[in-house]
Amino acid sequence: CVGMFMHSTNISCKVGQAVIQLAKARGLRTLNLIRDREGLENTKHDLQTLGADIVWTYDDLKDKEKIAGLKNLPGGKVRCSYNCHDFGPGHDNLFCQEIRLALNCVGGKTTRDMLKLLGSDAHLVSYGAMSKEPLSIPTSYFIFKNLAAHGFWQSRWYKSHSLAERSALMEELVGYMSSGKVRDSSNQRALPPV
């Protein structure tokens, strides 16, 4: 297994596409959630071409068999041995760690639904609220799983980090782009709007 799992929402937007590529470049695996829509299979293919390991719709979060394929329900650990054919070739022993990071730009019920996939001591980072619905998190996630919820606003991050830290990040990003690990996805088939 390579690294932890990253779990993101609304990944057919440019930010989501960048997240997929950055995760791949850093050796992280991703479970990516999108809305069911026309051209779904093409969208899944395009995201997998960018480096997405698994692409599910939000409706898949209600599919108990799929959920059971990802984790052992009693312990909440992501499973290493399950029917990997469900996810395509090359996914043997892909999921050996709990999902510890969820990126959220949607909010509302869909974000609450994805929390059940998180392991202990996970972090939910919200950087948007496209659903315009409040995010209601059951208290049990904080008590029993020690979930930490954070907000991210780039302007605040920029102000709270030194020029040296911002420059180091930019150098890292430029390096990924120069090596082709992160690329502008505009040349791909246009993904449907969110």
mmCIF file of C-alpha atoms in Angstrom:
data_model
loop_
_atom_site.group_PDB
_atom_site.id
_atom_site.type_symbol
_atom_site.label_atom_id
_atom_site.label_comp_id
_atom_site.label_asym_id
_atom_site.label_seq_id
_atom_site.Cartn_x
_atom_site.Cartn_y
_atom_site.Cartn_z
ATOM 1 C CA CYS A 1 0.000 0.000 0.000
ATOM 2 C CA VAL A 2 1.112 3.496 -0.751
ATOM 3 C CA GLY A 3 0.226 6.177 1.774
ATOM 4 C CA MET A 4 -3.072 7.178 3.283
ATOM 5 C CA PHE A 5 -6.353 7.598 1.522
ATOM 6 C CA MET A 6 -7.697 10.969 0.597
ATOM 7 C CA HIS A 7 -11.432 11.352 0.224
ATOM 8 C CA SER A 8 -12.740 14.354 -1.656
ATOM 9 C CA THR A 9 -16.018 15.751 -2.910
ATOM 10 C CA ASN A 10 -17.018 17.685 -6.015
ATOM 11 C CA ILE A 11 -13.970 16.502 -7.862
ATOM 12 C CA SER A 12 -15.147 17.248 -11.385
ATOM 13 C CA CYS A 13 -14.186 20.896 -10.785
ATOM 14 C CA LYS A 14 -10.635 22.192 -11.390
ATOM 15 C CA VAL A 15 -9.790 22.175 -7.671
ATOM 16 C CA GLY A 16 -10.888 18.549 -7.413
ATOM 17 C CA GLN A 17 -8.875 17.602 -10.485
ATOM 18 C CA ALA A 18 -5.809 19.251 -8.953
ATOM 19 C CA VAL A 19 -6.414 17.384 -5.676
ATOM 20 C CA ILE A 20 -6.434 14.051 -7.529
ATOM 21 C CA GLN A 21 -3.160 14.817 -9.270
ATOM 22 C CA LEU A 22 -1.428 16.186 -6.164
ATOM 23 C CA ALA A 23 -2.523 13.151 -4.135
ATOM 24 C CA LYS A 24 -1.160 10.824 -6.806
ATOM 25 C CA ALA A 25 2.124 12.757 -6.961
ATOM 26 C CA ARG A 26 2.463 12.431 -3.176
ATOM 27 C CA GLY A 27 1.655 8.710 -3.162
ATOM 28 C CA LEU A 28 -1.831 9.076 -1.668
ATOM 29 C CA ARG A 29 -4.835 7.086 -2.840
ATOM 30 C CA THR A 30 -8.173 8.770 -3.455
ATOM 31 C CA LEU A 31 -11.813 7.868 -3.154
ATOM 32 C CA ASN A 32 -13.663 10.558 -5.106
ATOM 33 C CA LEU A 33 -17.341 11.455 -4.986
ATOM 34 C CA ILE A 34 -19.388 13.046 -7.761
ATOM 35 C CA ARG A 35 -23.054 13.570 -8.519
ATOM 36 C CA ASP A 36 -24.811 11.079 -10.767
ATOM 37 C CA ARG A 37 -25.243 12.830 -14.094
ATOM 38 C CA GLU A 38 -25.368 12.404 -17.812
ATOM 39 C CA GLY A 39 -22.024 11.147 -19.107
ATOM 40 C CA LEU A 40 -21.124 9.604 -15.743
ATOM 41 C CA GLU A 41 -18.928 6.837 -17.169
ATOM 42 C CA ASN A 42 -16.954 9.347 -19.273
ATOM 43 C CA THR A 43 -16.475 11.560 -16.218
ATOM 44 C CA LYS A 44 -15.265 8.597 -14.159
ATOM 45 C CA HIS A 45 -12.836 7.633 -16.932
ATOM 46 C CA ASP A 46 -11.498 11.185 -17.218
ATOM 47 C CA LEU A 47 -10.937 11.413 -13.458
ATOM 48 C CA GLN A 48 -9.220 8.023 -13.388
ATOM 49 C CA THR A 49 -6.992 9.204 -16.232
ATOM 50 C CA LEU A 50 -5.955 12.089 -13.971
ATOM 51 C CA GLY A 51 -5.093 9.586 -11.219
ATOM 52 C CA ALA A 52 -8.312 8.943 -9.263
ATOM 53 C CA ASP A 53 -8.259 5.469 -7.729
ATOM 54 C CA ILE A 54 -12.011 5.120 -7.149
ATOM 55 C CA VAL A 55 -14.836 7.363 -8.335
ATOM 56 C CA TRP A 56 -18.242 6.898 -6.736
ATOM 57 C CA THR A 57 -21.462 8.845 -6.919
ATOM 58 C CA TYR A 58 -23.045 10.195 -3.748
ATOM 59 C CA ASP A 59 -25.713 7.500 -4.156
ATOM 60 C CA ASP A 60 -22.979 4.875 -3.729
ATOM 61 C CA LEU A 61 -22.597 6.093 -0.134
ATOM 62 C CA LYS A 62 -25.944 4.373 0.531
ATOM 63 C CA ASP A 63 -24.823 1.078 -1.001
ATOM 64 C CA LYS A 64 -24.043 -1.187 1.946
ATOM 65 C CA GLU A 65 -22.208 -3.717 -0.211
ATOM 66 C CA LYS A 66 -19.856 -1.072 -1.586
ATOM 67 C CA ILE A 67 -19.249 0.312 1.888
ATOM 68 C CA ALA A 68 -18.532 -3.199 3.183
ATOM 69 C CA GLY A 69 -16.032 -3.600 0.344
ATOM 70 C CA LEU A 70 -14.043 -0.677 1.697
ATOM 71 C CA LYS A 71 -14.029 -1.287 5.395
ATOM 72 C CA ASN A 72 -14.540 -3.787 8.165
ATOM 73 C CA LEU A 73 -17.665 -2.403 9.751
ATOM 74 C CA PRO A 74 -16.830 -3.298 13.414
ATOM 75 C CA GLY A 75 -13.402 -1.680 13.515
ATOM 76 C CA GLY A 76 -13.849 0.943 10.832
ATOM 77 C CA LYS A 77 -10.571 0.002 9.152
ATOM 78 C CA VAL A 78 -10.246 0.044 5.426
ATOM 79 C CA ARG A 79 -9.904 -3.498 4.236
ATOM 80 C CA CYS A 80 -6.856 -4.912 2.432
ATOM 81 C CA SER A 81 -8.481 -8.074 1.136
ATOM 82 C CA TYR A 82 -11.836 -7.819 -0.606
ATOM 83 C CA ASN A 83 -13.160 -8.199 -4.106
ATOM 84 C CA CYS A 84 -10.770 -5.858 -5.857
ATOM 85 C CA HIS A 85 -12.388 -6.595 -9.217
ATOM 86 C CA ASP A 86 -15.142 -4.192 -8.160
ATOM 87 C CA PHE A 87 -12.688 -1.335 -8.600
ATOM 88 C CA GLY A 88 -10.852 -2.460 -11.710
ATOM 89 C CA PRO A 89 -7.424 -3.948 -12.389
ATOM 90 C CA GLY A 90 -4.410 -2.885 -10.358
ATOM 91 C CA HIS A 91 -6.286 -2.227 -7.120
ATOM 92 C CA ASP A 92 -5.132 -5.275 -5.134
ATOM 93 C CA ASN A 93 -4.308 -4.376 -1.530
ATOM 94 C CA LEU A 94 -4.887 -0.728 -2.304
ATOM 95 C CA PHE A 95 -6.707 0.161 0.875
ATOM 96 C CA CYS A 96 -4.586 -0.737 3.876
ATOM 97 C CA GLN A 97 -5.197 2.279 6.090
ATOM 98 C CA GLU A 98 -8.189 4.081 7.491
ATOM 99 C CA ILE A 99 -9.414 7.090 5.556
ATOM 100 C CA ARG A 100 -8.041 9.984 7.587
ATOM 101 C CA LEU A 101 -8.739 13.030 5.416
ATOM 102 C CA ALA A 102 -11.962 14.240 3.828
ATOM 103 C CA LEU A 103 -12.029 17.362 1.672
ATOM 104 C CA ASN A 104 -15.429 19.010 1.420
ATOM 105 C CA CYS A 105 -16.679 21.774 -0.835
ATOM 106 C CA VAL A 106 -20.307 20.641 -0.970
ATOM 107 C CA GLY A 107 -21.612 20.533 2.617
ATOM 108 C CA GLY A 108 -25.037 19.359 3.702
ATOM 109 C CA LYS A 109 -26.251 15.782 3.761
ATOM 110 C CA THR A 110 -23.748 14.444 1.216
ATOM 111 C CA THR A 111 -20.837 15.449 3.421
ATOM 112 C CA ARG A 112 -22.496 13.958 6.479
ATOM 113 C CA ASP A 113 -23.005 10.709 4.522
ATOM 114 C CA MET A 114 -19.335 10.465 3.576
ATOM 115 C CA LEU A 115 -18.228 10.763 7.216
ATOM 116 C CA LYS A 116 -19.163 7.128 7.843
ATOM 117 C CA LEU A 117 -16.168 6.098 5.728
ATOM 118 C CA LEU A 118 -13.686 7.961 7.912
ATOM 119 C CA GLY A 119 -11.508 6.171 10.429
ATOM 120 C CA SER A 120 -10.448 7.298 13.876
ATOM 121 C CA ASP A 121 -8.606 10.608 14.299
ATOM 122 C CA ALA A 122 -9.646 11.778 10.834
ATOM 123 C CA HIS A 123 -9.865 15.365 9.622
ATOM 124 C CA LEU A 124 -12.702 16.955 7.677
ATOM 125 C CA VAL A 125 -11.529 20.057 5.834
ATOM 126 C CA SER A 126 -14.271 22.254 4.376
ATOM 127 C CA TYR A 127 -13.358 24.805 1.725
ATOM 128 C CA GLY A 128 -16.786 25.454 0.244
ATOM 129 C CA ALA A 129 -20.524 24.979 0.671
ATOM 130 C CA MET A 130 -21.917 24.506 -2.827
ATOM 131 C CA SER A 131 -25.107 22.824 -1.600
ATOM 132 C CA LYS A 132 -25.900 25.922 0.472
ATOM 133 C CA GLU A 133 -27.095 23.494 3.155
ATOM 134 C CA PRO A 134 -25.734 23.568 6.716
ATOM 135 C CA LEU A 135 -23.234 20.893 7.653
ATOM 136 C CA SER A 136 -24.651 18.899 10.543
ATOM 137 C CA ILE A 137 -22.188 16.415 12.043
ATOM 138 C CA PRO A 138 -23.437 13.872 14.590
ATOM 139 C CA THR A 139 -21.714 14.327 17.964
ATOM 140 C CA SER A 140 -20.778 10.636 17.967
ATOM 141 C CA TYR A 141 -18.099 11.309 15.316
ATOM 142 C CA PHE A 142 -16.374 13.732 17.656
ATOM 143 C CA ILE A 143 -16.700 11.532 20.747
ATOM 144 C CA PHE A 144 -16.062 8.031 19.414
ATOM 145 C CA LYS A 145 -13.914 8.691 16.347
ATOM 146 C CA ASN A 146 -12.167 11.880 17.506
ATOM 147 C CA LEU A 147 -13.072 13.634 14.257
ATOM 148 C CA ALA A 148 -11.516 17.076 13.799
ATOM 149 C CA ALA A 149 -13.378 19.526 11.551
ATOM 150 C CA HIS A 150 -11.512 22.457 9.986
ATOM 151 C CA GLY A 151 -12.247 25.274 7.593
ATOM 152 C CA PHE A 152 -9.811 26.317 4.853
ATOM 153 C CA TRP A 153 -9.709 29.745 3.277
ATOM 154 C CA GLN A 154 -6.727 30.365 1.013
ATOM 155 C CA SER A 155 -6.474 34.063 1.892
ATOM 156 C CA ARG A 156 -6.162 33.207 5.579
ATOM 157 C CA TRP A 157 -3.555 30.524 4.821
ATOM 158 C CA TYR A 158 -1.588 33.021 2.741
ATOM 159 C CA LYS A 159 -1.583 35.592 5.551
ATOM 160 C CA SER A 160 -0.582 33.050 8.209
ATOM 161 C CA HIS A 161 2.435 31.611 6.370
ATOM 162 C CA SER A 162 5.779 33.244 5.760
ATOM 163 C CA LEU A 163 7.157 34.193 2.371
ATOM 164 C CA ALA A 164 9.611 31.286 2.674
ATOM 165 C CA GLU A 165 6.761 28.807 3.314
ATOM 166 C CA ARG A 166 4.681 30.157 0.430
ATOM 167 C CA SER A 167 7.715 30.066 -1.871
ATOM 168 C CA ALA A 168 8.517 26.477 -0.882
ATOM 169 C CA LEU A 169 4.961 25.440 -1.701
ATOM 170 C CA MET A 170 5.084 27.219 -5.062
ATOM 171 C CA GLU A 171 8.396 25.512 -5.887
ATOM 172 C CA GLU A 172 6.889 22.138 -5.029
ATOM 173 C CA LEU A 173 3.839 22.814 -7.220
ATOM 174 C CA VAL A 174 5.954 24.082 -10.125
ATOM 175 C CA GLY A 175 8.099 20.951 -9.777
ATOM 176 C CA TYR A 176 5.037 18.730 -10.067
ATOM 177 C CA MET A 177 3.884 20.682 -13.108
ATOM 178 C CA SER A 178 7.326 20.640 -14.762
ATOM 179 C CA SER A 179 7.570 16.877 -14.304
ATOM 180 C CA GLY A 180 4.076 16.354 -15.726
ATOM 181 C CA LYS A 181 2.729 14.914 -12.443
ATOM 182 C CA VAL A 182 0.232 17.783 -12.285
ATOM 183 C CA ARG A 183 -1.133 19.209 -15.502
ATOM 184 C CA ASP A 184 -3.854 21.466 -16.714
ATOM 185 C CA SER A 185 -6.762 19.197 -17.536
ATOM 186 C CA SER A 186 -8.280 21.674 -20.013
ATOM 187 C CA ASN A 187 -6.974 19.573 -22.898
ATOM 188 C CA GLN A 188 -9.078 16.609 -21.779
ATOM 189 C CA ARG A 189 -12.660 16.098 -22.801
ATOM 190 C CA ALA A 190 -14.623 18.795 -20.995
ATOM 191 C CA LEU A 191 -16.017 17.482 -17.732
ATOM 192 C CA PRO A 192 -19.639 18.418 -17.103
ATOM 193 C CA PRO A 193 -20.185 21.374 -14.779
ATOM 194 C CA VAL A 194 -20.999 20.626 -11.151
#
